[in-house]
Amino acid sequence: MAQDHDPMELDHADLALLEAVQHNNRLTSEELATVANLSPTACQRRMKKLREAGVIEADVSIVSPKAVGRQLTMIVLVSLERERADIVDRFKAAIRKTKDVMLGYYVTGDADFILIVTAKNMEDYEQFTRRFFYENHDIKGFKTMVVMDRVKASFSFPIQE
């Protein structure tokens, strides 16, 4: 995930590589060379450096939830009993360990966290809420919104040159 160190200076070629791989991370070195106007070997070196610096956090595929039996997606707003560092850190650790939670954000506003959770069906989600929310005494409450249609699934950021 995100790494805590100084941001890397990105030049035009780095930005071109990032733009390309965030839409298709299976491009060959030759294809990347065309995009970045570099040699394939130079592209490989730059991509390695971008990964090591944490600019590229992961190389993943976006899987259809329905194809793997995860029919439901929920957006869950979670409020903690108290906003103390140890409680926040403990809940962050719980989020990271739980496979049902696809994304977790520590936020400002009415809720302390926003989670994106998937489940096979409503019964499966109910079991998750019992395990993850009701058994956790640090949680004051949670609100669930069921996603009716996934309109966009992307982790692509606009790349500014």
Short mmCIF file of C-alpha atoms in Angstrom, two decimals:
data_model
loop_
_atom_site.label_atom_id
_atom_site.label_comp_id
_atom_site.label_asym_id
_atom_site.label_seq_id
_atom_site.Cartn_x
_atom_site.Cartn_y
_atom_site.Cartn_z
CA MET A 1 0.00 0.00 0.00
CA ALA A 2 0.98 3.65 0.35
CA GLN A 3 4.52 4.27 1.43
CA ASP A 4 5.72 7.09 3.64
CA HIS A 5 8.71 8.77 2.02
CA ASP A 6 9.60 11.79 -0.05
CA PRO A 7 7.79 11.97 -3.38
CA MET A 8 9.84 10.95 -6.39
CA GLU A 9 10.50 13.57 -9.07
CA LEU A 10 8.55 12.43 -12.12
CA ASP A 11 9.53 13.53 -15.61
CA HIS A 12 7.57 13.42 -18.87
CA ALA A 13 8.57 9.78 -19.58
CA ASP A 14 7.57 8.63 -16.06
CA LEU A 15 4.19 10.33 -16.41
CA ALA A 16 3.64 8.72 -19.82
CA LEU A 17 4.48 5.29 -18.37
CA LEU A 18 2.13 5.82 -15.42
CA GLU A 19 -0.69 6.94 -17.71
CA ALA A 20 -0.23 3.82 -19.85
CA VAL A 21 0.12 1.17 -17.13
CA GLN A 22 -2.77 2.38 -15.00
CA HIS A 23 -5.06 1.56 -17.93
CA ASN A 24 -3.27 -1.66 -18.94
CA ASN A 25 -0.49 -3.08 -16.76
CA ARG A 26 0.18 -5.92 -19.20
CA LEU A 27 1.88 -3.76 -21.82
CA THR A 28 5.22 -5.13 -22.99
CA SER A 29 8.46 -3.19 -22.61
CA GLU A 30 8.35 -2.58 -26.36
CA GLU A 31 4.84 -1.12 -26.16
CA LEU A 32 5.85 1.05 -23.21
CA ALA A 33 8.92 2.23 -25.12
CA THR A 34 6.67 3.59 -27.85
CA VAL A 35 4.49 5.40 -25.31
CA ALA A 36 7.40 6.93 -23.34
CA ASN A 37 9.75 7.49 -26.28
CA LEU A 38 12.48 5.42 -24.57
CA SER A 39 14.19 2.10 -25.15
CA PRO A 40 12.52 -1.04 -23.76
CA THR A 41 15.41 -1.47 -21.30
CA ALA A 42 15.05 2.12 -20.07
CA CYS A 43 11.33 1.52 -19.56
CA GLN A 44 12.03 -1.61 -17.51
CA ARG A 45 14.47 0.33 -15.30
CA ARG A 46 12.01 3.19 -14.82
CA MET A 47 9.13 0.85 -14.02
CA LYS A 48 11.30 -0.94 -11.44
CA LYS A 49 12.23 2.41 -9.89
CA LEU A 50 8.57 3.55 -9.83
CA ARG A 51 7.58 0.34 -8.01
CA GLU A 52 10.46 0.53 -5.53
CA ALA A 53 9.65 4.18 -4.74
CA GLY A 54 6.01 3.30 -4.05
CA VAL A 55 4.71 5.44 -6.93
CA ILE A 56 3.20 2.22 -8.30
CA GLU A 57 1.65 0.61 -5.24
CA ALA A 58 0.45 -2.63 -6.87
CA ASP A 59 -0.10 -4.40 -10.17
CA VAL A 60 -3.60 -5.87 -10.04
CA SER A 61 -6.51 -6.99 -12.18
CA ILE A 62 -10.02 -5.73 -11.59
CA VAL A 63 -12.17 -8.84 -11.16
CA SER A 64 -15.92 -8.89 -11.73
CA PRO A 65 -17.50 -9.40 -8.28
CA LYS A 66 -20.42 -11.31 -9.80
CA ALA A 67 -18.04 -13.70 -11.60
CA VAL A 68 -16.65 -14.82 -8.23
CA GLY A 69 -19.99 -14.96 -6.41
CA ARG A 70 -19.81 -11.59 -4.63
CA GLN A 71 -23.24 -10.38 -5.77
CA LEU A 72 -23.62 -7.52 -3.29
CA THR A 73 -21.52 -4.43 -2.69
CA MET A 74 -22.20 -2.12 0.23
CA ILE A 75 -20.91 1.30 1.19
CA VAL A 76 -20.70 1.39 4.97
CA LEU A 77 -20.27 4.50 7.13
CA VAL A 78 -18.69 3.60 10.47
CA SER A 79 -18.56 5.73 13.63
CA LEU A 80 -16.22 4.86 16.48
CA GLU A 81 -17.08 5.28 20.17
CA ARG A 82 -14.13 7.63 20.69
CA GLU A 83 -11.61 8.96 18.25
CA ARG A 84 -8.46 7.99 20.11
CA ALA A 85 -5.28 7.02 18.28
CA ASP A 86 -5.22 3.46 19.68
CA ILE A 87 -8.87 2.84 18.71
CA VAL A 88 -8.36 4.28 15.21
CA ASP A 89 -5.18 2.22 14.72
CA ARG A 90 -6.90 -0.95 15.94
CA PHE A 91 -9.80 -0.43 13.52
CA LYS A 92 -7.41 0.31 10.63
CA ALA A 93 -5.65 -3.00 11.37
CA ALA A 94 -9.01 -4.83 11.41
CA ILE A 95 -9.90 -3.35 8.03
CA ARG A 96 -6.57 -4.47 6.52
CA LYS A 97 -7.06 -8.04 7.80
CA THR A 98 -10.64 -8.47 6.55
CA LYS A 99 -11.06 -9.84 3.03
CA ASP A 100 -14.71 -8.72 2.82
CA VAL A 101 -13.57 -5.07 2.97
CA MET A 102 -12.43 -4.02 -0.49
CA LEU A 103 -11.59 -0.39 0.34
CA GLY A 104 -11.34 1.47 3.60
CA TYR A 105 -11.03 5.22 4.12
CA TYR A 106 -10.44 7.15 7.35
CA VAL A 107 -12.48 10.31 6.75
CA THR A 108 -13.70 13.59 8.18
CA GLY A 109 -17.37 14.41 8.60
CA ASP A 110 -20.29 12.49 10.07
CA ALA A 111 -18.55 9.09 9.95
CA ASP A 112 -15.03 8.11 10.98
CA PHE A 113 -14.55 5.50 8.23
CA ILE A 114 -16.12 4.62 4.91
CA LEU A 115 -15.82 0.99 3.82
CA ILE A 116 -16.62 -0.74 0.55
CA VAL A 117 -17.70 -4.28 1.45
CA THR A 118 -18.70 -7.20 -0.76
CA ALA A 119 -20.84 -10.20 0.13
CA LYS A 120 -22.33 -13.25 -1.55
CA ASN A 121 -25.84 -12.30 -0.43
CA MET A 122 -27.63 -10.42 2.35
CA GLU A 123 -27.30 -13.33 4.78
CA ASP A 124 -23.53 -13.34 4.19
CA TYR A 125 -23.43 -9.57 4.84
CA GLU A 126 -25.43 -10.01 8.05
CA GLN A 127 -22.88 -12.56 9.28
CA PHE A 128 -20.10 -10.09 8.42
CA THR A 129 -21.81 -7.30 10.39
CA ARG A 130 -22.15 -9.56 13.44
CA ARG A 131 -18.46 -10.50 13.31
CA PHE A 132 -16.96 -7.19 12.27
CA PHE A 133 -19.22 -4.55 13.81
CA TYR A 134 -21.36 -5.95 16.65
CA GLU A 135 -18.49 -7.83 18.30
CA ASN A 136 -16.25 -4.73 18.21
CA HIS A 137 -16.88 -2.56 21.30
CA ASP A 138 -14.98 0.37 19.73
CA ILE A 139 -17.76 0.85 17.16
CA LYS A 140 -20.54 3.27 18.06
CA GLY A 141 -22.60 2.52 14.97
CA PHE A 142 -22.66 1.95 11.23
CA LYS A 143 -24.93 2.74 8.29
CA THR A 144 -25.12 0.58 5.19
CA MET A 145 -25.99 1.63 1.66
CA VAL A 146 -26.46 -1.21 -0.82
CA VAL A 147 -25.02 -0.56 -4.27
CA MET A 148 -27.64 -1.06 -6.97
CA ASP A 149 -25.26 -0.83 -9.96
CA ARG A 150 -21.48 -0.52 -10.28
CA VAL A 151 -21.19 2.27 -12.82
CA LYS A 152 -17.39 2.52 -12.87
CA ALA A 153 -14.54 0.44 -11.44
CA SER A 154 -11.18 2.10 -11.78
CA PHE A 155 -8.08 3.07 -9.86
CA SER A 156 -6.83 5.38 -12.62
CA PHE A 157 -5.81 8.90 -11.64
CA PRO A 158 -5.66 11.82 -14.05
CA ILE A 159 -1.97 12.26 -14.88
CA GLN A 160 -0.91 15.90 -15.21
CA GLU A 161 2.07 16.69 -17.40
#
